[in-house]
CSV table of C-alpha atoms in Angstrom, one decimal:
chain,number,residue,atom,x,y,z
A,251,MET,CA,68.4,224.2,95.4
A,252,ARG,CA,71.6,222.8,96.1
A,253,SER,CA,72.4,222.7,99.6
A,254,LYS,CA,75.8,224.6,99.7
A,255,ASP,CA,77.8,225.5,97.0
A,256,LYS,CA,81.4,224.0,96.3
A,257,ILE,CA,83.4,227.1,94.9
A,258,SER,CA,87.0,227.2,93.1
A,259,TYR,CA,88.2,230.1,92.6
A,260,PHE,CA,91.6,230.8,90.4
A,261,TYR,CA,94.1,233.7,91.0
A,262,ASP,CA,98.3,233.9,90.3
A,263,GLY,CA,99.6,236.8,91.7
A,264,ASP,CA,101.9,237.3,88.5
A,265,VAL,CA,98.6,238.6,86.5
A,266,GLY,CA,99.0,241.7,88.3
A,267,SER,CA,102.8,242.4,87.4
A,268,VAL,CA,102.1,243.1,83.7
A,269,TYR,CA,102.3,246.6,82.6
A,270,PHE,CA,100.7,247.3,79.3
A,271,GLY,CA,102.3,251.2,79.5
A,272,PRO,CA,101.6,254.2,80.8
A,273,ASN,CA,98.9,255.8,78.5
A,274,HIS,CA,97.1,251.8,78.6
A,275,PRO,CA,93.6,251.7,80.2
A,276,MET,CA,94.3,248.1,80.6
A,277,LYS,CA,95.8,247.6,84.1
A,278,PRO,CA,95.9,244.3,85.2
A,279,HIS,CA,96.9,245.5,88.8
A,280,ARG,CA,93.0,245.9,89.6
A,281,LEU,CA,93.3,241.8,89.9
A,282,CYS,CA,95.6,242.3,93.1
A,283,MET,CA,93.7,245.1,94.1
A,284,THR,CA,90.3,242.3,93.8
A,285,HIS,CA,92.1,239.7,95.7
A,286,HIS,CA,93.7,241.2,98.3
A,287,LEU,CA,89.8,242.8,98.9
A,288,VAL,CA,88.4,238.9,98.8
A,289,LEU,CA,91.2,238.5,101.6
A,290,ALA,CA,90.3,240.9,103.8
A,291,TYR,CA,86.7,239.7,104.0
A,292,ASP,CA,88.1,236.5,104.6
A,293,LEU,CA,86.1,234.9,101.7
A,294,HIS,CA,89.2,232.7,100.8
A,295,LYS,CA,88.2,230.9,104.2
A,296,LYS,CA,85.0,229.9,102.0
A,297,MET,CA,86.2,228.7,98.6
A,298,GLU,CA,88.7,226.5,97.7
A,299,ILE,CA,92.1,228.8,96.0
A,300,TYR,CA,93.9,227.4,93.0
A,301,ARG,CA,97.3,228.6,90.9
A,302,PRO,CA,96.0,227.9,87.4
A,303,HIS,CA,98.5,225.9,84.9
A,304,LYS,CA,100.2,228.0,82.2
A,305,ALA,CA,98.2,226.8,79.3
A,306,TYR,CA,99.8,225.0,76.5
A,307,PRO,CA,100.4,226.4,72.6
A,308,VAL,CA,98.2,223.1,71.8
A,309,GLU,CA,96.0,224.1,74.9
A,310,LEU,CA,95.7,227.9,72.9
A,311,ALA,CA,95.5,226.6,69.9
A,312,GLN,CA,92.0,224.7,70.2
A,313,PHE,CA,90.5,227.5,69.1
A,314,HIS,CA,93.4,230.1,67.8
A,315,SER,CA,95.4,229.4,65.0
A,316,ALA,CA,98.6,228.0,65.4
A,317,ASP,CA,100.9,230.2,63.9
A,318,TYR,CA,99.1,233.1,65.6
A,319,VAL,CA,99.8,231.5,68.6
A,320,GLU,CA,103.5,230.8,68.0
A,321,PHE,CA,103.9,234.6,66.9
A,322,LEU,CA,102.4,235.8,70.3
A,323,HIS,CA,104.7,232.9,71.8
A,324,ARG,CA,108.1,234.7,70.3
A,325,ILE,CA,107.1,238.6,70.2
A,326,THR,CA,108.9,240.4,72.6
A,327,PRO,CA,109.2,244.7,72.7
A,328,ASP,CA,112.7,244.2,71.8
A,329,THR,CA,112.0,242.2,68.5
A,330,GLN,CA,108.5,243.7,67.4
A,331,HIS,CA,110.3,246.0,65.1
A,332,LEU,CA,111.5,243.4,62.9
A,333,PHE,CA,108.1,241.8,62.6
A,334,SER,CA,105.8,245.1,61.1
A,335,ASN,CA,103.9,242.8,58.7
A,336,GLU,CA,102.9,240.2,61.5
A,337,LEU,CA,101.9,243.0,63.5
A,338,ALA,CA,99.8,244.7,61.1
A,339,ARG,CA,98.3,241.1,60.3
A,340,TYR,CA,97.4,240.3,63.8
A,341,ASN,CA,96.2,243.5,64.6
A,342,LEU,CA,98.7,244.5,67.5
A,343,GLY,CA,99.7,247.6,68.1
A,344,GLU,CA,97.9,250.8,70.0
A,345,ASP,CA,95.2,249.0,71.5
A,346,CYS,CA,97.0,245.9,72.0
A,347,PRO,CA,100.9,246.2,72.1
A,348,VAL,CA,103.7,243.9,72.7
A,349,PHE,CA,104.7,243.9,76.1
A,350,GLU,CA,107.6,242.4,78.3
A,351,ASN,CA,105.6,238.8,79.5
A,352,LEU,CA,102.9,239.0,76.8
A,353,PHE,CA,102.7,235.6,76.0
A,354,GLU,CA,103.0,234.3,80.1
A,355,PHE,CA,100.0,237.1,80.7
A,356,CYS,CA,97.6,234.6,78.2
A,357,GLN,CA,98.8,231.7,79.3
A,358,ILE,CA,97.4,232.4,82.8
A,359,TYR,CA,94.3,234.1,82.5
A,360,ALA,CA,93.6,231.1,79.7
A,361,GLY,CA,94.8,229.0,82.2
A,362,GLY,CA,92.4,229.9,84.5
A,363,THR,CA,89.2,229.5,82.7
A,364,ILE,CA,90.3,226.2,81.1
A,365,ASP,CA,91.0,225.1,84.6
A,366,ALA,CA,88.0,226.4,86.0
A,367,ALA,CA,85.9,224.4,83.0
A,368,ARG,CA,87.9,221.5,83.8
A,369,ARG,CA,87.1,221.3,87.0
A,370,LEU,CA,83.5,222.2,86.2
A,371,ASN,CA,83.5,219.3,84.0
A,372,ASN,CA,84.6,217.1,86.6
A,373,GLN,CA,82.2,217.6,89.2
A,374,LEU,CA,84.7,219.1,91.7
A,375,CYS,CA,83.1,222.3,92.2
A,376,ASP,CA,79.9,223.7,91.3
A,377,ILE,CA,81.1,227.6,90.8
A,378,ALA,CA,84.4,228.1,89.2
A,379,ILE,CA,85.5,231.8,89.4
A,380,ASN,CA,88.9,233.6,87.5
A,381,TRP,CA,88.9,237.4,87.5
A,382,ALA,CA,91.6,237.5,85.1
A,383,GLY,CA,89.4,235.5,82.4
A,384,GLY,CA,86.5,236.9,80.5
A,385,LEU,CA,88.7,238.4,77.6
A,386,HIS,CA,86.2,238.6,75.1
A,387,HIS,CA,87.1,240.3,72.1
A,388,ALA,CA,90.1,238.3,70.7
A,389,LYS,CA,89.5,236.0,67.9
A,390,LYS,CA,90.6,233.3,66.1
A,391,CYS,CA,93.5,235.0,64.0
A,392,GLU,CA,93.9,238.4,65.6
A,393,ALA,CA,94.2,240.6,68.9
A,394,SER,CA,91.3,243.0,69.5
A,395,GLY,CA,89.9,245.1,72.1
A,396,PHE,CA,93.1,244.6,74.6
A,397,CYS,CA,92.1,240.8,74.2
A,398,TYR,CA,95.0,238.2,72.7
A,399,ILE,CA,93.7,235.1,73.5
A,400,ASN,CA,89.6,234.7,74.0
A,401,ASP,CA,89.5,232.4,77.2
A,402,LEU,CA,85.6,232.3,77.4
A,403,VAL,CA,86.0,230.3,73.8
A,404,LEU,CA,88.9,228.1,75.2
A,405,GLY,CA,86.7,227.6,78.4
A,406,ILE,CA,83.4,227.0,76.7
A,407,LEU,CA,84.8,224.4,74.4
A,408,GLU,CA,85.8,222.1,77.4
A,409,LEU,CA,82.5,222.2,78.6
A,410,LEU,CA,81.3,221.3,75.4
A,411,LYS,CA,82.9,217.7,75.8
A,412,TYR,CA,80.4,217.3,79.1
A,413,HIS,CA,77.5,219.3,78.1
A,414,ALA,CA,75.2,219.1,74.6
A,415,ARG,CA,74.7,223.1,75.4
A,416,VAL,CA,76.4,226.3,77.1
A,417,LEU,CA,75.1,229.5,77.7
A,418,TYR,CA,77.3,232.4,77.6
A,419,ILE,CA,76.0,235.7,79.1
A,420,ASP,CA,78.0,238.4,79.3
A,421,ILE,CA,77.1,241.7,81.3
A,422,ASP,CA,80.4,244.0,79.4
A,423,VAL,CA,79.6,247.3,78.3
A,424,HIS,CA,81.3,246.2,74.9
A,425,HIS,CA,79.8,243.4,73.2
A,426,GLY,CA,81.0,240.1,73.4
A,427,ASP,CA,81.9,239.6,69.8
A,428,GLY,CA,84.6,237.4,70.2
A,429,VAL,CA,82.8,234.9,71.3
A,430,GLU,CA,79.7,234.8,69.3
A,431,GLU,CA,81.6,235.0,66.2
A,432,ALA,CA,83.2,231.9,67.3
A,433,PHE,CA,80.2,230.3,67.5
A,434,TYR,CA,77.8,231.8,65.3
A,435,PHE,CA,76.8,228.9,63.0
A,436,THR,CA,76.2,226.7,65.9
A,437,ASP,CA,72.9,225.8,68.1
A,438,ARG,CA,75.7,224.4,70.7
A,439,VAL,CA,76.2,227.8,72.4
A,440,MET,CA,73.9,230.6,72.7
A,441,THR,CA,75.0,233.7,73.4
A,442,VAL,CA,73.9,236.7,74.9
A,443,SER,CA,75.2,240.0,75.4
A,444,PHE,CA,73.8,243.2,77.0
A,445,HIS,CA,76.2,246.0,75.5
A,446,LYS,CA,76.4,249.6,74.3
A,447,PHE,CA,75.7,250.1,70.7
A,448,GLY,CA,76.2,253.5,68.8
A,449,ASP,CA,77.9,256.4,68.6
A,450,MET,CA,80.7,254.2,67.1
A,451,PHE,CA,81.1,252.6,70.7
A,452,PHE,CA,83.7,249.6,70.3
A,453,PRO,CA,83.5,247.2,68.7
A,454,GLY,CA,80.6,248.1,66.7
A,455,THR,CA,78.5,245.3,66.6
A,456,GLY,CA,75.6,243.3,67.9
A,457,ASP,CA,72.8,245.3,66.4
A,458,VAL,CA,71.1,246.3,63.2
A,459,LYS,CA,73.1,246.5,60.1
A,460,VAL,CA,71.2,247.7,57.7
A,461,ILE,CA,72.0,249.7,54.1
A,462,LEU,CA,70.6,253.0,54.8
A,463,ASN,CA,68.9,253.3,51.0
A,464,SER,CA,67.6,249.6,51.5
A,465,LEU,CA,65.3,251.1,54.4
A,466,LEU,CA,64.6,254.0,53.3
A,467,PHE,CA,63.2,251.9,50.0
A,468,ILE,CA,61.0,249.7,51.9
A,469,ALA,CA,59.9,253.1,53.8
A,470,VAL,CA,58.7,254.7,51.0
A,471,LYS,CA,57.1,251.3,49.6
A,472,CYS,CA,55.5,250.4,52.5
A,473,PHE,CA,54.0,254.7,53.3
A,474,SER,CA,52.9,254.1,49.5
A,475,SER,CA,50.0,251.1,51.1
A,476,ASN,CA,47.2,251.6,53.1
A,477,SER,CA,48.3,249.8,55.8
A,478,SER,CA,51.5,251.7,55.7
A,479,PHE,CA,51.9,252.5,59.5
A,480,THR,CA,51.4,248.4,60.7
A,481,LEU,CA,53.8,247.0,57.9
A,482,TRP,CA,56.6,250.2,59.0
A,483,ASN,CA,56.4,249.0,62.6
A,484,GLU,CA,56.9,245.1,61.7
A,485,ILE,CA,59.7,246.0,59.5
A,486,LEU,CA,61.5,248.3,62.4
A,487,ILE,CA,61.2,245.6,64.9
A,488,GLN,CA,62.6,242.9,62.4
A,489,VAL,CA,65.3,244.9,61.5
A,490,VAL,CA,65.9,246.5,65.6
A,491,LEU,CA,68.2,242.9,66.0
A,492,LYS,CA,69.9,241.6,63.0
A,493,ASP,CA,73.0,240.2,64.6
A,494,ILE,CA,71.2,236.2,65.7
A,495,GLY,CA,73.6,233.8,64.2
A,496,GLU,CA,73.4,231.6,60.8
A,497,ARG,CA,72.9,228.5,59.7
A,498,GLU,CA,72.5,225.8,62.6
A,499,GLY,CA,73.2,228.9,64.7
A,500,LYS,CA,70.3,231.3,63.6
A,501,TYR,CA,68.3,232.8,66.5
A,502,TYR,CA,71.6,231.2,69.2
A,503,ALA,CA,73.2,234.8,69.0
A,504,ILE,CA,71.1,237.3,71.3
A,505,ASN,CA,72.2,240.8,71.4
A,506,VAL,CA,70.7,243.7,74.1
A,507,PRO,CA,71.5,246.3,72.6
A,508,LEU,CA,71.2,249.6,75.0
A,509,LYS,CA,71.8,253.3,75.0
A,510,ASP,CA,73.8,255.6,77.1
A,511,GLY,CA,72.8,255.6,81.0
A,512,ILE,CA,70.9,252.6,81.5
A,513,ASP,CA,70.0,252.0,85.3
A,514,ASP,CA,69.6,249.2,87.9
A,515,THR,CA,66.1,249.1,87.6
A,516,SER,CA,65.7,249.3,84.0
A,517,PHE,CA,68.9,246.6,83.3
A,518,THR,CA,68.0,244.1,85.6
A,519,ARG,CA,64.9,244.1,84.9
A,520,LEU,CA,65.3,243.3,81.6
A,521,PHE,CA,67.9,240.7,82.2
A,522,LYS,CA,66.2,238.9,84.1
A,523,ILE,CA,62.8,238.1,81.8
A,524,ILE,CA,65.4,237.6,78.9
A,525,ILE,CA,67.6,235.2,80.7
A,526,SER,CA,65.1,233.4,82.2
A,527,LYS,CA,63.1,232.9,79.3
A,528,VAL,CA,66.5,231.8,77.5
A,529,VAL,CA,67.5,229.5,80.6
A,530,GLU,CA,63.5,227.9,80.1
A,531,MET,CA,63.9,227.7,76.0
A,532,TYR,CA,67.6,226.9,75.8
A,533,GLN,CA,68.1,224.2,78.8
A,534,PRO,CA,71.5,224.6,79.1
A,535,GLY,CA,73.6,222.5,81.2
A,536,ALA,CA,76.1,224.7,82.1
A,537,ILE,CA,76.4,228.7,82.0
A,538,VAL,CA,79.6,231.2,81.2
A,539,LEU,CA,79.1,234.7,82.9
A,540,GLN,CA,81.2,237.5,81.8
A,541,CYS,CA,81.2,239.8,84.5
A,542,GLY,CA,83.0,242.5,82.7
A,543,ALA,CA,83.2,245.7,85.1
A,544,ASP,CA,82.8,248.4,82.7
A,545,SER,CA,79.5,248.6,82.9
A,546,LEU,CA,79.3,250.3,86.5
A,547,ALA,CA,78.5,254.0,86.4
A,548,GLY,CA,81.9,256.2,86.6
A,549,ASP,CA,83.9,253.8,84.6
A,550,ARG,CA,86.5,255.2,82.1
A,551,LEU,CA,85.4,254.1,79.3
A,552,GLY,CA,81.9,253.2,80.3
A,553,CYS,CA,78.7,254.9,80.0
A,554,PHE,CA,76.3,253.0,82.2
A,555,ASN,CA,75.0,254.0,85.4
A,556,LEU,CA,74.6,250.6,87.0
A,557,SER,CA,75.4,250.3,90.5
A,558,ILE,CA,77.6,247.5,92.3
A,559,ASP,CA,74.4,246.2,93.5
A,560,GLY,CA,72.4,246.3,90.1
A,561,HIS,CA,75.8,244.8,88.2
A,562,ALA,CA,75.6,242.0,91.4
A,563,GLU,CA,72.0,241.3,90.9
A,564,CYS,CA,72.4,239.8,87.7
A,565,VAL,CA,75.1,237.0,89.3
A,566,LYS,CA,72.5,236.2,91.7
A,567,ILE,CA,69.5,235.6,89.0
A,568,VAL,CA,72.0,233.4,86.9
A,569,LYS,CA,73.5,231.9,90.5
A,570,LYS,CA,70.0,231.0,91.4
A,571,PHE,CA,69.0,228.7,88.4
A,572,ASN,CA,71.7,226.2,90.2
A,573,LEU,CA,73.5,225.0,86.8
A,574,PRO,CA,77.6,224.9,86.8
A,575,LEU,CA,78.7,227.8,86.3
A,576,LEU,CA,81.8,229.4,85.3
A,577,VAL,CA,82.5,233.4,86.1
A,578,THR,CA,85.0,235.2,84.7
A,579,GLY,CA,86.1,238.9,84.7
A,580,GLY,CA,86.4,241.2,81.5
A,581,GLY,CA,86.4,244.7,81.4
A,582,GLY,CA,86.5,247.4,83.9
A,583,TYR,CA,88.9,250.8,83.8
A,584,THR,CA,88.4,252.6,86.8
A,585,LYS,CA,90.2,249.9,89.3
A,586,GLU,CA,89.2,250.5,92.2
A,587,ASN,CA,85.6,249.8,91.2
A,588,VAL,CA,86.5,246.8,89.3
A,589,ALA,CA,87.7,245.6,92.8
A,590,ARG,CA,84.7,246.8,94.5
A,591,CYS,CA,82.3,245.0,92.1
A,592,TRP,CA,84.3,241.9,91.5
A,593,THR,CA,84.3,240.8,95.3
A,594,VAL,CA,81.0,241.6,96.2
A,595,GLU,CA,80.2,239.6,93.0
A,596,THR,CA,82.8,236.7,94.9
A,597,GLY,CA,80.0,237.5,98.3
A,598,VAL,CA,77.5,236.7,96.2
A,599,LEU,CA,78.1,233.7,95.3
A,600,LEU,CA,79.3,232.5,98.4
A,601,ASP,CA,75.7,233.5,100.0
A,602,THR,CA,78.1,236.3,102.1
A,603,GLU,CA,77.3,239.7,102.4
A,604,LEU,CA,79.4,242.5,103.1
A,605,PRO,CA,79.6,245.4,105.4
A,606,ASN,CA,79.7,248.2,103.3
A,607,GLU,CA,83.3,249.3,105.4
A,608,ILE,CA,86.3,248.1,103.3
A,609,PRO,CA,88.4,246.3,105.9
A,610,GLU,CA,92.1,247.7,106.0
A,611,ASN,CA,94.3,246.1,103.3
A,612,GLU,CA,97.2,246.2,101.1
A,613,TYR,CA,95.4,249.1,98.6
A,614,ILE,CA,93.1,250.4,101.2
A,615,LYS,CA,94.7,253.8,100.0
A,616,TYR,CA,93.1,253.5,96.3
A,617,PHE,CA,89.4,253.7,98.4
A,618,ALA,CA,89.8,256.3,100.0
A,619,PRO,CA,88.6,258.9,101.2
A,620,ASP,CA,85.2,256.5,102.3
A,621,CYS,CA,86.9,253.4,102.3
A,622,LEU,CA,83.3,251.9,101.3
A,623,LEU,CA,82.3,249.4,98.7
A,624,ASN,CA,79.2,251.0,97.4
A,625,ILE,CA,79.9,253.7,94.8
A,626,PRO,CA,78.6,256.7,93.7
A,627,ASN,CA,75.7,256.9,91.7
A,628,GLY,CA,76.0,257.8,87.5
A,629,HIS,CA,74.6,261.2,86.3
A,630,ILE,CA,74.6,259.9,82.3
A,631,GLU,CA,71.1,260.7,80.7
A,632,ASN,CA,69.2,257.9,80.4
A,633,LEU,CA,68.2,257.3,76.9
A,634,ASN,CA,66.9,254.1,77.1
A,635,SER,CA,62.7,254.9,76.9
A,636,LYS,CA,60.6,252.3,77.9
A,637,SER,CA,59.3,251.6,74.2
A,638,TYR,CA,62.5,251.3,73.4
A,639,LEU,CA,63.4,248.7,75.6
A,640,SER,CA,60.4,246.8,75.0
A,641,THR,CA,61.2,246.7,71.5
A,642,ILE,CA,64.0,245.2,72.4
A,643,LYS,CA,63.1,242.6,74.6
A,644,MET,CA,60.2,241.8,72.5
A,645,GLN,CA,62.1,240.8,69.4
A,646,VAL,CA,64.4,238.8,71.7
A,647,LEU,CA,61.7,236.6,72.4
A,648,GLU,CA,60.2,236.7,69.3
A,649,ASN,CA,63.3,235.1,68.2
A,650,LEU,CA,63.4,232.5,71.3
A,651,ARG,CA,60.1,230.9,70.0
A,652,SER,CA,62.0,230.3,66.7
A,653,ILE,CA,64.8,228.0,68.1
A,654,GLN,CA,63.8,224.0,69.2
A,655,HIS,CA,63.4,223.5,72.6
A,656,ALA,CA,67.3,222.2,73.9
A,657,PRO,CA,68.4,221.4,70.7
A,658,GLY,CA,69.6,218.0,70.9
A,659,VAL,CA,73.0,216.9,69.5
A,660,GLN,CA,74.8,213.4,69.3
A,661,MET,CA,77.5,213.5,72.0
A,662,GLN,CA,80.6,211.3,71.5
A,663,GLU,CA,83.2,210.1,73.8
A,664,VAL,CA,84.9,212.7,76.0
A,665,PRO,CA,88.3,213.1,75.2
A,666,PRO,CA,91.2,213.4,78.0
A,667,ASP,CA,92.1,216.9,79.1
A,668,PHE,CA,95.5,217.3,77.4
A,669,TYR,CA,98.6,215.8,79.1
A,670,ILE,CA,102.0,217.1,78.2
A,671,PRO,CA,104.6,215.4,80.0
A,672,ASP,CA,107.5,217.5,79.0
A,673,PHE,CA,106.7,220.8,81.2
A,674,ASP,CA,109.2,223.0,83.1
A,675,GLU,CA,110.4,221.7,86.4
A,676,ASP,CA,108.8,224.9,88.1
A,677,GLU,CA,105.8,224.8,86.5
A,678,GLN,CA,102.7,225.1,89.2
A,679,ASN,CA,100.5,222.2,89.4
A,680,PRO,CA,96.8,223.4,88.8
A,681,ASP,CA,95.4,221.8,91.1
A,682,GLU,CA,98.1,222.9,94.0
A,683,HIS,CA,96.2,224.7,96.8
A,684,MET,CA,97.9,228.4,97.4
A,685,ASP,CA,98.8,229.6,100.8
A,686,GLN,CA,96.4,232.0,101.0
A,687,HIS,CA,98.3,234.2,98.1
A,688,THR,CA,99.6,236.5,101.1
A,689,GLN,CA,102.8,235.8,99.0
A,690,ASP,CA,101.5,237.6,96.0
A,691,LYS,CA,102.1,240.9,97.3
A,692,GLN,CA,102.6,243.6,94.0
A,693,ILE,CA,104.9,246.6,93.4
A,694,GLN,CA,102.6,248.9,92.1
A,695,ARG,CA,103.9,251.7,89.3
A,696,ASP,CA,103.4,255.6,90.2
A,697,ASP,CA,101.4,255.4,86.8
A,698,GLU,CA,99.2,252.5,87.1
A,699,TYR,CA,96.8,254.6,89.0
A,700,TYR,CA,94.3,256.9,88.0
A,701,ASP,CA,92.8,260.8,89.4
A,702,GLY,CA,89.7,259.4,87.7
A,703,ASP,CA,87.6,262.4,87.2
A,704,ASN,CA,89.8,263.7,84.1
A,705,ASP,CA,90.4,259.8,82.6
A,706,ASN,CA,86.9,259.5,81.2
A,707,ASP,CA,88.1,258.8,77.2
A,708,HIS,CA,84.6,256.4,76.2
A,709,ASN,CA,86.0,256.0,72.6
A,710,MET,CA,88.5,253.4,73.6
A,711,ASP,CA,88.0,249.3,73.7
A,712,MET,CA,87.0,246.9,75.9
């Protein structure tokens, strides 16, 4: 056990002024709300706070294609009508709109995750937090699910410079498809995603991919034999989780597809069993944890029944492994609950239990009328039966038995971090401490906030 974790926290108030549009569920103002709660609970006094550097195009191109990065750099709301073909090619539109300062927004949240990884690599901290990051759907050459740049992939690539194996864990309600896809063919990154699957839920990956006719043919063949029931059971278990990686990465993509309404007890029990076994078998050098808050009860786009304590329990479990840990945000569309959740989890990472009564802060009226950290219990029917969860658990553990214990890798000389001398004079030093960010107060728009219960459109992204 480490005596006391040193924690680096990354925040830039400029992310709060970003505006996706009046009808878009993604509201970056949730980051300002989170930060002001962190300040209100005096958590900033227990960690080092940094303004991230704005990631350079050459850094973003470590994963994304250069032409895609260049397109994001030059596109604006005023010029997008000139680029209809490119908009379609790169999947920008209703879900991933073009808005003012789009590229700067990407630079800030990606820069935060890159900086977090570098501080971990240089042993300047034990845990690094970037709540603005965690945009896990973005692909190499296109935007997806409200995500433009995949900061998680960029952070993992940084960690791989120093660590032979990196474990990625995702507790967003949506499958972490962009990260999985990026590392699908390698054993140097194991991805583990706990998410809702089925009912055309975005992004539609992370579970069984079997053609119905083929499955029906196998069923007929099974029931024509004497051992039909046993054989059919074996086949069903084998096809439950087929999205497992390929080539060197086979069995290194782990998916835990869940149904509506899963509760704290079921989720945390399954999480602890699977993640404990993953760490034992894979022996990662570092962990990246995506804490998407749309898996909370009451989220506008979610369908789980997790409380903040249940969500935070997963953070506690991962922290106890005492490995270098990079923590990011992700989805989360009931903003006051996102702020509650990520503040509580900042406290968890600092070993600090927070009073339930929310202190006075810039956004206190949005936590009314109770102004408490705890959120109401979810009331969605739990469709995850014990037998279903047992089947999922058995398949994951069976897949883990198929991997090598701690696969080796030929480590090479570590390349230096990017040094780009001709930056703008007003560019912030990424290692410059912020003065508690009290200057980062933002002016909110009237349409930034929702009334809540009337907006529950589960068919949208992230």
